[in-house]
Amino acid sequence: MDDLEQAIQSPGGENCKVNQVRYNVANRGIEFDLVPMMDKYDMPVIAYSPIDRGDSFGADLTKQQVLKDIAEEHKADVFQILLAWSIRNGKTIAIPQSSNPDHVLNNVKAADISLTDQELKHINDAYPEPDAKQRLTLW
């Protein structure tokens, strides 16, 4: 966060238009202080690794029941739910990696999924928002 603030305040800093960071349901640390600061500058997040396969405890996100249940409700797969969650606020750009054309087409369908408040609550219960500053997860 300090680096971004310094870049914005330096000469030419007004040209900082986006920030690319790791962001997904299992890596939400940026929500505590970085996202609010970026909101102040109307700067969107580019989320890399939005379909992170593992949470902070090493559990495969695609096997988590809460995400599977939500996917079933939307006749979608867990990958689409993870992407839909990432872009839920309309200010985040998700860039999932895929070299498979079918996966890319499937990922695009996530933009048509609107998660309900109740579904977001279930995700928040399983993967809570940070309540303190966290170290930025790079990998």
Protein backbone atom coordinates (compact mmCIF):
# COMPACT_ATOMS: atom_id res chain seq x y z
CA MET A 1 0.00 0.00 0.00
CA ASP A 2 2.78 2.43 0.89
CA ASP A 3 4.50 1.79 -2.45
CA LEU A 4 1.32 2.53 -4.39
CA GLU A 5 0.63 5.68 -2.38
CA GLN A 6 4.20 6.83 -3.00
CA ALA A 7 3.87 6.12 -6.74
CA ILE A 8 0.62 8.08 -6.94
CA GLN A 9 2.14 11.05 -5.10
CA SER A 10 5.29 11.15 -7.25
CA PRO A 11 5.58 13.12 -10.53
CA GLY A 12 3.47 11.36 -13.16
CA GLY A 13 1.64 9.43 -10.46
CA GLU A 14 -1.69 10.48 -11.92
CA ASN A 15 -0.94 7.92 -14.64
CA CYS A 16 -1.32 5.05 -12.15
CA LYS A 17 -4.67 3.71 -13.29
CA VAL A 18 -4.86 0.11 -11.96
CA ASN A 19 -3.12 -2.14 -9.47
CA GLN A 20 -2.59 -5.85 -10.12
CA VAL A 21 -2.49 -7.97 -6.98
CA ARG A 22 -3.33 -11.49 -5.91
CA TYR A 23 -6.98 -11.50 -4.90
CA ASN A 24 -9.48 -14.30 -4.42
CA VAL A 25 -11.75 -15.68 -1.70
CA ALA A 26 -8.79 -17.26 0.09
CA ASN A 27 -6.53 -14.19 -0.22
CA ARG A 28 -8.57 -11.17 0.86
CA GLY A 29 -5.94 -9.19 2.75
CA ILE A 30 -6.09 -6.28 0.30
CA GLU A 31 -9.66 -5.54 1.41
CA PHE A 32 -8.47 -4.15 4.75
CA ASP A 33 -6.47 -1.16 3.56
CA LEU A 34 -5.36 -1.41 -0.06
CA VAL A 35 -8.82 -1.57 -1.66
CA PRO A 36 -10.14 1.42 0.34
CA MET A 37 -7.07 3.43 -0.69
CA MET A 38 -7.56 2.42 -4.32
CA ASP A 39 -11.24 3.39 -4.09
CA LYS A 40 -10.11 6.85 -2.98
CA TYR A 41 -8.28 7.20 -6.30
CA ASP A 42 -11.02 5.43 -8.31
CA MET A 43 -8.45 2.77 -9.21
CA PRO A 44 -9.66 -0.75 -10.06
CA VAL A 45 -8.02 -3.94 -8.89
CA ILE A 46 -6.70 -6.40 -11.46
CA ALA A 47 -6.99 -9.70 -9.61
CA TYR A 48 -4.43 -12.27 -10.60
CA SER A 49 -5.00 -15.82 -9.45
CA PRO A 50 -8.77 -15.27 -8.94
CA ILE A 51 -9.32 -19.03 -9.17
CA ASP A 52 -6.77 -19.91 -6.53
CA ARG A 53 -6.84 -23.65 -6.08
CA GLY A 54 -5.93 -23.60 -2.40
CA ASP A 55 -6.89 -21.61 0.64
CA SER A 56 -4.42 -20.53 3.31
CA PHE A 57 -4.66 -23.99 4.86
CA GLY A 58 -3.98 -25.79 1.58
CA ALA A 59 -7.56 -26.93 0.98
CA ASP A 60 -8.66 -27.12 -2.66
CA LEU A 61 -11.28 -24.41 -3.13
CA THR A 62 -13.06 -26.40 -5.84
CA LYS A 63 -13.90 -29.03 -3.23
CA GLN A 64 -15.38 -26.67 -0.62
CA GLN A 65 -19.03 -27.48 -0.02
CA VAL A 66 -20.17 -23.87 0.38
CA LEU A 67 -18.81 -23.04 -3.08
CA LYS A 68 -20.16 -26.26 -4.60
CA ASP A 69 -23.64 -25.52 -3.21
CA ILE A 70 -23.64 -21.99 -4.64
CA ALA A 71 -22.42 -23.31 -7.98
CA GLU A 72 -25.24 -25.83 -8.06
CA GLU A 73 -27.81 -23.08 -7.40
CA HIS A 74 -26.50 -21.17 -10.42
CA LYS A 75 -26.06 -24.26 -12.62
CA ALA A 76 -22.42 -23.27 -12.81
CA ASP A 77 -19.11 -24.70 -11.70
CA VAL A 78 -16.99 -23.59 -8.76
CA PHE A 79 -14.51 -21.85 -11.07
CA GLN A 80 -17.32 -19.60 -12.34
CA ILE A 81 -18.43 -18.85 -8.77
CA LEU A 82 -14.88 -17.91 -7.77
CA LEU A 83 -14.68 -15.55 -10.75
CA ALA A 84 -18.15 -14.12 -10.12
CA TRP A 85 -17.13 -13.42 -6.52
CA SER A 86 -13.94 -11.69 -7.69
CA ILE A 87 -15.81 -9.29 -9.98
CA ARG A 88 -18.90 -8.87 -7.78
CA ASN A 89 -18.32 -5.18 -7.04
CA GLY A 90 -17.92 -4.10 -10.66
CA LYS A 91 -14.53 -2.54 -9.86
CA THR A 92 -12.35 -5.62 -10.08
CA ILE A 93 -10.94 -7.10 -13.26
CA ALA A 94 -10.14 -10.81 -12.96
CA ILE A 95 -7.54 -12.44 -15.18
CA PRO A 96 -7.71 -16.20 -14.77
CA GLN A 97 -4.98 -18.15 -16.50
CA SER A 98 -6.03 -20.69 -19.10
CA SER A 99 -4.64 -22.04 -22.32
CA ASN A 100 -7.73 -24.16 -22.93
CA PRO A 101 -10.29 -22.39 -25.19
CA ASP A 102 -13.20 -24.24 -23.55
CA HIS A 103 -12.08 -23.06 -20.11
CA VAL A 104 -11.80 -19.48 -21.37
CA LEU A 105 -15.37 -19.60 -22.74
CA ASN A 106 -16.57 -21.13 -19.47
CA ASN A 107 -14.82 -18.39 -17.49
CA VAL A 108 -16.57 -15.66 -19.49
CA LYS A 109 -19.94 -17.00 -18.29
CA ALA A 110 -19.01 -15.92 -14.75
CA ALA A 111 -19.83 -12.33 -15.73
CA ASP A 112 -23.50 -13.35 -15.98
CA ILE A 113 -23.63 -14.69 -12.42
CA SER A 114 -24.95 -12.35 -9.73
CA LEU A 115 -24.35 -13.70 -6.26
CA THR A 116 -27.11 -13.01 -3.75
CA ASP A 117 -26.50 -11.30 -0.42
CA GLN A 118 -27.11 -14.66 1.27
CA GLU A 119 -24.57 -16.40 -0.97
CA LEU A 120 -22.02 -13.67 -0.28
CA LYS A 121 -22.67 -14.12 3.45
CA HIS A 122 -22.00 -17.85 3.16
CA ILE A 123 -18.73 -17.14 1.34
CA ASN A 124 -17.79 -14.50 3.93
CA ASP A 125 -18.52 -16.97 6.72
CA ALA A 126 -16.21 -19.53 5.12
CA TYR A 127 -13.60 -16.98 3.98
CA PRO A 128 -13.88 -13.95 6.30
CA GLU A 129 -12.97 -10.42 5.36
CA PRO A 130 -9.73 -9.32 7.05
CA ASP A 131 -10.10 -7.46 10.33
CA ALA A 132 -6.46 -6.33 10.45
CA LYS A 133 -3.68 -5.45 8.06
CA GLN A 134 -2.23 -8.53 6.38
CA ARG A 135 0.95 -9.14 4.49
CA LEU A 136 0.38 -9.02 0.72
CA THR A 137 0.30 -12.53 -0.73
CA LEU A 138 2.50 -12.67 -3.80
CA TRP A 139 2.29 -16.32 -4.87
